[in-house]
Coordinates of C-alpha atoms in Angstrom, one line a residue:
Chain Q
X930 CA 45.3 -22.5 -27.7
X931 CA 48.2 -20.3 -26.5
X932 CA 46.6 -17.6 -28.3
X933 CA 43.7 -18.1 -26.7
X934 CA 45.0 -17.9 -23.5
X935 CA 46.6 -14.4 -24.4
X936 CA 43.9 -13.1 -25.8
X937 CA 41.8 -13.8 -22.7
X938 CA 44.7 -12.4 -20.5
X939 CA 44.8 -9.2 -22.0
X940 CA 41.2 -8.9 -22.3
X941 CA 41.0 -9.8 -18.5
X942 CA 43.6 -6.8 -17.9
X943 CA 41.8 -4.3 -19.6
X944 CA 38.8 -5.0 -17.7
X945 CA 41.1 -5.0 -14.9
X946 CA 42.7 -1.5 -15.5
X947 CA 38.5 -0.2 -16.3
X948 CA 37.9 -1.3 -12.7
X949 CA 40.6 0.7 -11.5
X950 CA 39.2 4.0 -12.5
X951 CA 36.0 3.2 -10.9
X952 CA 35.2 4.7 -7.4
X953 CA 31.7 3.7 -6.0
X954 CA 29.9 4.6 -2.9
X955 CA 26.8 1.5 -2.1
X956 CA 25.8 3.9 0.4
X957 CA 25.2 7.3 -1.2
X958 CA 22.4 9.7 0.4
X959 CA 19.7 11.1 -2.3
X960 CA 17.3 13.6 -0.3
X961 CA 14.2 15.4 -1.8
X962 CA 12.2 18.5 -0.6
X963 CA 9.2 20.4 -1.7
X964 CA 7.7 23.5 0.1
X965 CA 4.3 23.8 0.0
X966 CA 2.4 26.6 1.8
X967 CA 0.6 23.9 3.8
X968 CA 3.9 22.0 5.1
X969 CA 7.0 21.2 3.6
X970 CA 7.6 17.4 2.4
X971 CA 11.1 16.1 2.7
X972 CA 12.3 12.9 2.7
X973 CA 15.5 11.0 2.8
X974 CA 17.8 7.8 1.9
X975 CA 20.8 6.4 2.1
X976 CA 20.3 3.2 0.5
X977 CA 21.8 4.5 -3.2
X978 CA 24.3 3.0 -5.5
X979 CA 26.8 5.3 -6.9
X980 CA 29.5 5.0 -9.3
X981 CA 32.2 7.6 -10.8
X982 CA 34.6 6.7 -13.4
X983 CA 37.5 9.2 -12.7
X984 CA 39.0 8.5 -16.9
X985 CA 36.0 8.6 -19.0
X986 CA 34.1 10.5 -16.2
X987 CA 31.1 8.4 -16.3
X988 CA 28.4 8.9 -13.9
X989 CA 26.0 6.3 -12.4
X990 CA 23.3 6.8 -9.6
X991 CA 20.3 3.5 -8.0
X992 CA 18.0 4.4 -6.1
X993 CA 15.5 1.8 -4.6
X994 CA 12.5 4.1 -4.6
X995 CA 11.1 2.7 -2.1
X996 CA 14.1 3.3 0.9
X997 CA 13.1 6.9 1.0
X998 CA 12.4 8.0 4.1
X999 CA 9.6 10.4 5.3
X1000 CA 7.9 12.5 8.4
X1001 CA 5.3 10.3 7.9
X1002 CA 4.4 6.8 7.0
X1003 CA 1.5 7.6 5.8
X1004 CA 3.0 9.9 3.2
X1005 CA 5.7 7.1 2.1
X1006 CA 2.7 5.0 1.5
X1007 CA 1.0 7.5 -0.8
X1008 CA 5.0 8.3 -2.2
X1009 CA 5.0 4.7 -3.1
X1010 CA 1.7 3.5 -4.3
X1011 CA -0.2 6.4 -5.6
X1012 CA 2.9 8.9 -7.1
X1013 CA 6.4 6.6 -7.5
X1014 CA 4.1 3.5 -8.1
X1015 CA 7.3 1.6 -7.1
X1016 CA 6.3 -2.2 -7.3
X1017 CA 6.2 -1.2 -11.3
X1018 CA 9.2 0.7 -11.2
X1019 CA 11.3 0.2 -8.2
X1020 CA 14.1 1.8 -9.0
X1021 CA 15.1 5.6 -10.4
X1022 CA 18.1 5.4 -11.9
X1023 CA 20.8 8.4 -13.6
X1024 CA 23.4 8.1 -16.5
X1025 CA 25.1 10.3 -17.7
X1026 CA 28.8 11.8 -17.5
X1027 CA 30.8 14.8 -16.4
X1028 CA 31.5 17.1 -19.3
X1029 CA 33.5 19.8 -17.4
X1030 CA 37.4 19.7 -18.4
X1031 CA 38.6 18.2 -15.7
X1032 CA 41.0 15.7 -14.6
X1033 CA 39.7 13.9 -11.9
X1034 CA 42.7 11.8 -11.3
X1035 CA 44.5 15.0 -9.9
X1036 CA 43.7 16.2 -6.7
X1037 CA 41.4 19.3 -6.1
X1038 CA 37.9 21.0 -6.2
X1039 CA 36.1 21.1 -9.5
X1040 CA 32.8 22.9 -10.6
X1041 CA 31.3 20.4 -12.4
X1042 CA 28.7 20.2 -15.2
X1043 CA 27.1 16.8 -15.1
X1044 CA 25.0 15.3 -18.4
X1045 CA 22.8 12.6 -18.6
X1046 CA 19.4 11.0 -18.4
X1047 CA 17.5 10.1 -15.6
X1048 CA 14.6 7.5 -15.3
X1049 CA 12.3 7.9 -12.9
X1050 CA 8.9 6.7 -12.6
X1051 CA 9.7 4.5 -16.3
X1052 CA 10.3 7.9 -17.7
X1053 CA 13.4 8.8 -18.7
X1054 CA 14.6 12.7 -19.2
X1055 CA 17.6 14.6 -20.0
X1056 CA 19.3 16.2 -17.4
X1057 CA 21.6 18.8 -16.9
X1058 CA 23.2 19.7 -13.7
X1059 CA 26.2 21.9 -11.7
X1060 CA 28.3 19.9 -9.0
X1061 CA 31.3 19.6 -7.5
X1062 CA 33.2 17.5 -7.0
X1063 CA 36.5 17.3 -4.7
X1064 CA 39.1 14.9 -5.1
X1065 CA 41.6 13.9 -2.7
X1066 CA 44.2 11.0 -3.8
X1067 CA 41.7 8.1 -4.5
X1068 CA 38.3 9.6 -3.2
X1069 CA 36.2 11.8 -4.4
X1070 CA 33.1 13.5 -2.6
X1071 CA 30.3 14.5 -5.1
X1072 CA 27.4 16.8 -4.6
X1073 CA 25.0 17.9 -6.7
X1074 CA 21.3 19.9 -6.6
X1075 CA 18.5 20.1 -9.3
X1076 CA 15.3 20.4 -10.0
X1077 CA 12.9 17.2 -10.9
X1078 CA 9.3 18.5 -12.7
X1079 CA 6.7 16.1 -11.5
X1080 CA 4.6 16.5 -14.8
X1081 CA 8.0 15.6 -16.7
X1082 CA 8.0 12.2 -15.5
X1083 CA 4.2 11.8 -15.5
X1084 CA 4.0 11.5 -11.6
X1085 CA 0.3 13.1 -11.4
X1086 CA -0.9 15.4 -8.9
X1087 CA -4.9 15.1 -8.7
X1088 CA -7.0 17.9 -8.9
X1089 CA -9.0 17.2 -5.9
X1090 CA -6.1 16.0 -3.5
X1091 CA -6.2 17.3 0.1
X1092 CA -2.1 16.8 0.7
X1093 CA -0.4 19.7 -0.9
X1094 CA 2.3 18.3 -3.5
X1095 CA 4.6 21.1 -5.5
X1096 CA 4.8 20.8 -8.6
X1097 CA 8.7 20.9 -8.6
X1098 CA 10.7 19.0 -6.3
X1099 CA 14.4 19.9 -5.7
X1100 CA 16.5 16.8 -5.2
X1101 CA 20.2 16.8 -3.4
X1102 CA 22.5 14.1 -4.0
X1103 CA 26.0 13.3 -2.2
X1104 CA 27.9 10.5 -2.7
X1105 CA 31.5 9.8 -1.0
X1106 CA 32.8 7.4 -4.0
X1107 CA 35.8 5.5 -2.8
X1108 CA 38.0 2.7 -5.0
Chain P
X233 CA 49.6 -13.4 -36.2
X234 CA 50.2 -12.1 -32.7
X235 CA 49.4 -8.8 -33.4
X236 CA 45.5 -9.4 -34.8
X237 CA 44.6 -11.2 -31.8
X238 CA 46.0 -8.3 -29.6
X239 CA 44.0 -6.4 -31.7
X240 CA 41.2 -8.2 -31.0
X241 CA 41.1 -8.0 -27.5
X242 CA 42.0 -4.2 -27.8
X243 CA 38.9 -4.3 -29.3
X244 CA 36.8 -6.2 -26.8
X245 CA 38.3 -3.7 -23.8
X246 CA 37.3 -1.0 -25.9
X247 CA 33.2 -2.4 -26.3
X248 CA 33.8 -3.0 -22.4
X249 CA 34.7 0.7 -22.4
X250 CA 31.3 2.0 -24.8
X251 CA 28.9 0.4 -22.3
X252 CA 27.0 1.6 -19.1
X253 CA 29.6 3.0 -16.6
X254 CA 31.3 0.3 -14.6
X255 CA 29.3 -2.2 -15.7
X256 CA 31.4 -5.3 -13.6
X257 CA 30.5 -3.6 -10.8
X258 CA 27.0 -3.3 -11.9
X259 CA 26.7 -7.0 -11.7
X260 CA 24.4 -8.5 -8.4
X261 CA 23.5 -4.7 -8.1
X262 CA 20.2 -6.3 -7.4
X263 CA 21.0 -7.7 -4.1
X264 CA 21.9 -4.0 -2.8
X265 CA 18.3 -3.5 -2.6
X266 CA 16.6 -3.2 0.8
X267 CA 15.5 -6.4 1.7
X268 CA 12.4 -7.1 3.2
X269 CA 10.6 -4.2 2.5
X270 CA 6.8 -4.7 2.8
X271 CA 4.3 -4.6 0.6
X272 CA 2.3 -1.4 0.3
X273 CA -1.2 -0.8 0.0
X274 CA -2.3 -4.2 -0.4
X275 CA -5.8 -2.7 0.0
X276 CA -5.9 1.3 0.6
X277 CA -7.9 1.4 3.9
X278 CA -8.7 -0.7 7.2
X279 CA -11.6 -2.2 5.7
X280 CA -12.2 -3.5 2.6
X281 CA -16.1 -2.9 2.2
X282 CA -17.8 -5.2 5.1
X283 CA -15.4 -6.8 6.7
X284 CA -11.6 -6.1 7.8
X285 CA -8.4 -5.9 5.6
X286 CA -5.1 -6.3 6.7
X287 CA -3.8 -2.9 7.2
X288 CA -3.5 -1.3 9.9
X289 CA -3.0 2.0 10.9
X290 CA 0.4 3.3 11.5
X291 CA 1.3 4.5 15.0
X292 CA 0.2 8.1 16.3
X293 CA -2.7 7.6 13.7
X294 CA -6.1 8.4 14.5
X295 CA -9.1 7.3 12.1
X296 CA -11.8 8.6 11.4
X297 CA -14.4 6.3 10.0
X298 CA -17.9 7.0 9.2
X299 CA -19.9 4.6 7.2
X300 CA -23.6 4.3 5.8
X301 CA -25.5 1.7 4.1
X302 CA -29.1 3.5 2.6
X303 CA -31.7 1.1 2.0
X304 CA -33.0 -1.1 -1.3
X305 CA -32.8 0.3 -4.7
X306 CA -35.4 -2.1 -6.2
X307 CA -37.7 -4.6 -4.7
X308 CA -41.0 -3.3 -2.7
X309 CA -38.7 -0.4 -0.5
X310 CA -37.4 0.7 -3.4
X311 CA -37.5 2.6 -6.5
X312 CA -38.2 6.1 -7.1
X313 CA -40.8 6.7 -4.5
X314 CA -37.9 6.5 -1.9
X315 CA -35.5 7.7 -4.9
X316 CA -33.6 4.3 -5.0
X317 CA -33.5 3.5 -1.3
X318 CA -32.0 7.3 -1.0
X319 CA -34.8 8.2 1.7
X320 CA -33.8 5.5 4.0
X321 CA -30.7 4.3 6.1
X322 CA -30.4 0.8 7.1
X323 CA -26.9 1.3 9.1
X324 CA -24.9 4.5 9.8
X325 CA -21.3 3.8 12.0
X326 CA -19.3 6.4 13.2
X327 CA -15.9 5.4 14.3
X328 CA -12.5 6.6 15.9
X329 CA -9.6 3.9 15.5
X330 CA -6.0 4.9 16.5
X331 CA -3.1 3.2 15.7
X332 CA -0.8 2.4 18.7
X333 CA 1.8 0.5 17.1
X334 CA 2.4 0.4 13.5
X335 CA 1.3 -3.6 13.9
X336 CA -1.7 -3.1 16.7
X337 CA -4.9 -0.6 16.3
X338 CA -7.8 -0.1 18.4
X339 CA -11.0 1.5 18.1
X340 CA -14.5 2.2 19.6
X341 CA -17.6 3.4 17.1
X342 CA -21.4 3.6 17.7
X343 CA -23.6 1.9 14.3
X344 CA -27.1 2.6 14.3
X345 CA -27.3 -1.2 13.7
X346 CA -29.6 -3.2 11.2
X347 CA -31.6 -6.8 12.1
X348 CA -32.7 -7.8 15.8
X349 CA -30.3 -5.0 17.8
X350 CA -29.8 -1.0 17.5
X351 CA -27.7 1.1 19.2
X352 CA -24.5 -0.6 19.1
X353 CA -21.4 0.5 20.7
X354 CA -18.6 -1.0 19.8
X355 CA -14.9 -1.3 20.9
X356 CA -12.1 -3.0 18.0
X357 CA -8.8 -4.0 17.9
X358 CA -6.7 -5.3 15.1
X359 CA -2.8 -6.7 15.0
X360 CA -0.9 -7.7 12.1
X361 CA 1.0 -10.3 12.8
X362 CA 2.5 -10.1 9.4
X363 CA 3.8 -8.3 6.7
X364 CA 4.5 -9.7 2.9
X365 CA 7.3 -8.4 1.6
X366 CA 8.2 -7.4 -1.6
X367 CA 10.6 -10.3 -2.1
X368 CA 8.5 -12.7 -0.7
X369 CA 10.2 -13.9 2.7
X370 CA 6.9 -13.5 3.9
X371 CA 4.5 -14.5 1.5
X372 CA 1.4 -12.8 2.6
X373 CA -0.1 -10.7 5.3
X374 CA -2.1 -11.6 8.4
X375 CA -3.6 -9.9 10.7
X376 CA -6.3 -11.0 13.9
X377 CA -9.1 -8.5 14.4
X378 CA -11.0 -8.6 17.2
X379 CA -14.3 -6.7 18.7
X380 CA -17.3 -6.5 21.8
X381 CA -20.5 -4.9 21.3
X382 CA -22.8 -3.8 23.5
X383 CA -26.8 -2.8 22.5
X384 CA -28.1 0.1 24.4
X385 CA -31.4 -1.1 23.0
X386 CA -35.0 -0.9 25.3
X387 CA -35.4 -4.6 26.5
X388 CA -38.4 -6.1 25.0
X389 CA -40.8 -7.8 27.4
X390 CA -42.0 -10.9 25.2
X391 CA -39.6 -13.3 25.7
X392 CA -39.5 -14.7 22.0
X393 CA -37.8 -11.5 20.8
X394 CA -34.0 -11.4 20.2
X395 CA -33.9 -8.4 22.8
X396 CA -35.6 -10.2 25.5
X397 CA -32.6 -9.3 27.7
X398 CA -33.0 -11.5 30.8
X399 CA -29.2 -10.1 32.2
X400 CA -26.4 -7.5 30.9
X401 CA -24.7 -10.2 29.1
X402 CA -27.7 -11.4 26.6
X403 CA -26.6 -7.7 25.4
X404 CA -23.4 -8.3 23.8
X405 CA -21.9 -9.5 20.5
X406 CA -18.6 -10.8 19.6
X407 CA -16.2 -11.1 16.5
X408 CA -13.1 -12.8 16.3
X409 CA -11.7 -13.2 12.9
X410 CA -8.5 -13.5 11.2
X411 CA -7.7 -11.9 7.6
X412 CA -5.1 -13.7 5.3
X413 CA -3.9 -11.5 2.7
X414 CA -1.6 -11.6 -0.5
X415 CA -0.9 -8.8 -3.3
X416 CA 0.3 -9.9 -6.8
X417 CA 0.9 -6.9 -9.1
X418 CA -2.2 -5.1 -9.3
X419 CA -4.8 -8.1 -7.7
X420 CA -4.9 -8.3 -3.7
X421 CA -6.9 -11.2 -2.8
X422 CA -8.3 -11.7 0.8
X423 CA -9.2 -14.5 3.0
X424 CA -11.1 -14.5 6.4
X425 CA -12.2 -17.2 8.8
X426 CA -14.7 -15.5 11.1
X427 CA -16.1 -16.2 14.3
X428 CA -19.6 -14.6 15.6
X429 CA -21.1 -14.7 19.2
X430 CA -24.4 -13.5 19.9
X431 CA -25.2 -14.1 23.6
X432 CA -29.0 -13.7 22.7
X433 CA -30.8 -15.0 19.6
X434 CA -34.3 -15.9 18.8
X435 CA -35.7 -19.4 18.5
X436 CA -34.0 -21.6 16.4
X437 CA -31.4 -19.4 15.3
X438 CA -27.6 -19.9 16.7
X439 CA -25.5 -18.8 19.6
X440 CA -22.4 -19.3 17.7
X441 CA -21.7 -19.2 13.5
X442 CA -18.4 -19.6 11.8
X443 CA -18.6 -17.8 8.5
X444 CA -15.7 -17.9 5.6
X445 CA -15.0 -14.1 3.9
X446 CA -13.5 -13.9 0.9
X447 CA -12.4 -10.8 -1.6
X448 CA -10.7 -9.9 -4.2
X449 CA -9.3 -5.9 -5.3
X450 CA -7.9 -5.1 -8.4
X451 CA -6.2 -1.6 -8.7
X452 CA -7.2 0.1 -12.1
X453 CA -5.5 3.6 -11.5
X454 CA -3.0 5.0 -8.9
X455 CA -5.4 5.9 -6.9
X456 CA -8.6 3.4 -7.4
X457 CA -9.5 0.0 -7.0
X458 CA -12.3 -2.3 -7.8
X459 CA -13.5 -4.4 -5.1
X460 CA -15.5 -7.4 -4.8
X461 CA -16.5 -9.1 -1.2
X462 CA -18.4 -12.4 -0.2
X463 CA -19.1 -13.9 2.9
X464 CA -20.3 -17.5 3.4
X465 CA -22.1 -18.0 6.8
X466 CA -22.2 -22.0 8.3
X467 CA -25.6 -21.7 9.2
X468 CA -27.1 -25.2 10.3
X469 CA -29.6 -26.9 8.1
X470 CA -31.9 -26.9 10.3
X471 CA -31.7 -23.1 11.6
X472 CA -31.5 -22.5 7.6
X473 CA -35.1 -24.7 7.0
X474 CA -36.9 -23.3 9.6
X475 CA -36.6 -19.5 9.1
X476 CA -37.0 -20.1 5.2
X477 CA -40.3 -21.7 6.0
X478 CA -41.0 -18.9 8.1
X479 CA -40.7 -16.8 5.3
X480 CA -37.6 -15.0 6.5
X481 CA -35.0 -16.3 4.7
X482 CA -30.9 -15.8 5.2
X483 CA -28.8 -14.7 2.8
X484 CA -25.3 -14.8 2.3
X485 CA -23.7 -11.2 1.7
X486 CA -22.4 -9.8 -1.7
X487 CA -20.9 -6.0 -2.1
X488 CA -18.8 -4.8 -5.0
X489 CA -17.1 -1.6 -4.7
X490 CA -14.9 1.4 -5.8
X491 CA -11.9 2.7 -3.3
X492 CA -10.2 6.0 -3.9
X493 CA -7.8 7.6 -2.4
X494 CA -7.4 11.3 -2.3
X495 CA -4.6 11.2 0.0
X496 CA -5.1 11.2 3.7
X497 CA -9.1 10.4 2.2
X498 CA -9.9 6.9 1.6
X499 CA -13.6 6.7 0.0
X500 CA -15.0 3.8 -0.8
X501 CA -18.6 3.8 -3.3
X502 CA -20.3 0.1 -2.9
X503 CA -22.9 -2.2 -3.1
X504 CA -23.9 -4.2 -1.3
X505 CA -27.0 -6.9 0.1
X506 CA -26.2 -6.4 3.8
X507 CA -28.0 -4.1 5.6
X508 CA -25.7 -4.0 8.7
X509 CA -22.2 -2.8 8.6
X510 CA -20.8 -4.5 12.1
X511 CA -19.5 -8.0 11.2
X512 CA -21.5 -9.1 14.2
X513 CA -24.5 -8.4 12.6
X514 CA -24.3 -8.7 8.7
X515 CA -23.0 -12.2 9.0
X516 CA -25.4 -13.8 10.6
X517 CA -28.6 -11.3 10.1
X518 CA -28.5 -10.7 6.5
X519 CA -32.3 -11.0 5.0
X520 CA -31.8 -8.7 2.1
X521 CA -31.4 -10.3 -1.6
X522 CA -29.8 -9.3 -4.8
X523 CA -32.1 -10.8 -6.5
X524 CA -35.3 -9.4 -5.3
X525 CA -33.5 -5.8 -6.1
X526 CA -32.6 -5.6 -2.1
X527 CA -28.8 -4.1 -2.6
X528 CA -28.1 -0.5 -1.4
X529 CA -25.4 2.0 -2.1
X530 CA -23.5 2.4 0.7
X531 CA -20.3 4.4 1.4
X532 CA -17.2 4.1 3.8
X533 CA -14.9 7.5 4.3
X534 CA -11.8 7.6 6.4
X535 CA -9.6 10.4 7.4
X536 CA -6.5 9.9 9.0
X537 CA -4.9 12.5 11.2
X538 CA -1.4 12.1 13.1
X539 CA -1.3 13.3 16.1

């Protein structure tokens, strides 16, 4: 029994010490923009989930597709039921990890590299991405640019639609993690 | 002894460790999600095919509707002497609706008109009064449309005829109606208790009809849906009797349809009994029969602008 008990203690603790390392921001902002020659599209949130894991450097990004924000409502519709199709797939989500040798325990500025796979649209992709990210005793401010191909997660741009869509969006991402 | 079990939960950290970043914080993730969001494009446009849907139009919106119902395919009118009822329209509209709130719209539009009245001017509104949401706090949408149309029509001078217009009011037509909507998945299903006025009608026909719509839209691609619409007049027995022994009888309206959106387009390809597109008429005045080969292609096209 008493083994038991230890055993669940120290389990306990190492989850413990995992959390530690863990900085998370439940408000990070994800933005997207594409220039067409007709008008430019942007839109907005800042409704994602982020997580950083300053020893093994994991990376974790949710984003309710459907929080994004635009000029017009009209085009959030269209966003959300005709590209995004978000009541299948409300959610695009990003794994993945920093693979830059850094510690990100110690203070400073780092260039980043970030790895992973995102799913968007129920397609998932490999990514790979610069950042930086600055650390400053237990936060850590992380920002990050790159390019999403429509085609590459099947979001389809008909051949006789009227609103200009690019084919290659450029999405920013910022998150403020804290402990 | 001591030393396995530490091992052990070594060993469980460590498969803590291999999984998903921060996966005890990952837990109830779920209820970070906006709450209450609503329910998008539980149908893509205004209208479904005959009657109202429950969207609206979003504020600083402006409409614009046109609509056309040609004439029988089949039947006597038909076939390919008027290439499939091609040659002939039995209703053209032409609207302008604006959205003033993101719940309230309103609109005028001038319909040819089919059945005892032409040249209809018409002047709409709609308000949701509300919204399903995704996670079902409200379970389904419903909005109250409202309209007033007036005929520009020559009075007749025999006193029989439906446009026997003894003052300014035997001119107009009312609708009152509200739609009850709910989306699950790809299926949007419709309800809507109606209310028609007609300040002048022939013999034996009625003043005042309730009629019960119904429809159903399924979306088959981003961008399409199939629609199916039916409307049930409560015509009184006796109305019912007497202009079927007249041989003029009522029928209740049918129209299937396509929608597609093209993005600021909404088109919608249908078919359809009804030979009148306003609710004040193709309710009660429908004489046109699947049956006898009396359906028509018809289409609906709206643009929105913002302004």
């Amino acid at each position: 029994m008493k083994r038991y008990f230890w055993m669940l203690l120290l389990a306990m603790a190492a989850g413990k010490g995992l959390a530690q390392d863990v900085r998370t921001d439940k408000a990070a902002s994800v933005s997207f923009f594409s220039s067409t020659p007709l008008e430019d599209i942007k839109a907005q949130t800042a409704q994602a989930y982020a997580t950083l894991n300053v020893k093994t450097k994991e990376v974790y990004f949710k984003v309710p597709v459907q929080s994004f924000a635009f000029k017009y409502k009209l085009m959030k519709e269209h966003f959300n039921d005709s590209y995004l199709e978000s009541s299948k797939y409300p959610n695009a989500e990003f794994k993945g990890s920093v693979v830059t040798d850094a510690d990100l325990a110690k203070d400073g500025s780092y260039a980043v590299v970030v790895k992973g796979e995102l799913l968007l649209h129920g397609i998932s992709r490999h990514y790979e991405t610069k950042g930086t990210l600055v650390v400053k005793g237990t936060e850590v401010v992380g920002d990050a640019r790159f390019q999403v191909k429509l085609v590459d997660h099947s979001i389809k741009v008909p051949s006789l639609m009227l609103e200009n869509i690019a084919e290659v969006v450029e999405v920013t991402v910022h998150a403020d993690y804290k402990p | 002894m001591k030393m396995k079990y530490l091992a052990l939960a070594m060993l469980a950290s460590l498969s803590v460790h291999g999984q998903a970043p921060a996966d005890p914080l990952l837990a109830g993730l779920d209820s970070l999600e906006p709450a209450h969001q609503p329910v998008i494009g539980t149908y893509k446009s205004t209208r479904i095919i005959l009657g109202e849907s429950t969207e609206t139009l979003h504020q600083r919106e402006l409409d614009f509707r046109v609509a056309h119902r040609f004439g029988d395919m089949g039947g006597s009118l038909g076939g390919a002497k008027t290439f499939f009822g091609m040659d002939n329209s039995t209703d053209i509209r032409i609207a302008f609706e604006y959205g003033i709130t993101d719940r309230l719209m309103a609109g005028i539009s001038r319909s040819k008109g089919s059945g005892s009245f032409t040249q209809l001017y018409e002047g709409m509104f709609k308000y949701k009064l509300l919204q399903q949401t995704t996670d079902n706090s409200v379970p389904f949408s419903l909005a109250f449309f409202g309209n007033a149309v007036v005929t520009g029509m020559a009075a007749a001078t025999a006193v029989s005829e439906a446009s026997y217009f003894a003052s300014f009011n035997d001119r107009m037509l009312y609708t009152a109606q509200f739609i009850l909507a709910k989306k699950a998945g790809a299926l949007s299903l419709s309800l809507s208790p109606t209310y028609v006025q007609r300040n002048h009608v022939v013999y034996m026909d009625q003043n005042r009809m309730f009629a019960l719509g119904g429809s159903a839209r399924y979306k088959v691609s981003r961008r399409m849906g199939v629609i199916a619409e039916y409307f049930y007049p409560f015509r009184n027995r006796a109305g019912k009797d007497y202009f079927k022994a007249q041989g003029q009888p009522f029928y209740n309206p049918l129209a299937v349809g396509l929608e597609i959106e093209t993005g600021g387009h909404v088109f919608s390809i249908n078919f359809t009994n009804a030979t009148a597109i306003l609710e004040n008429q193709f309710i009660p005045e429908t004489r046109a029969s699947w049956l006898q080969g009396q359906f028509r292609w018809g289409f609906n096209i709206s643009r929105r602008f913002h302004l």
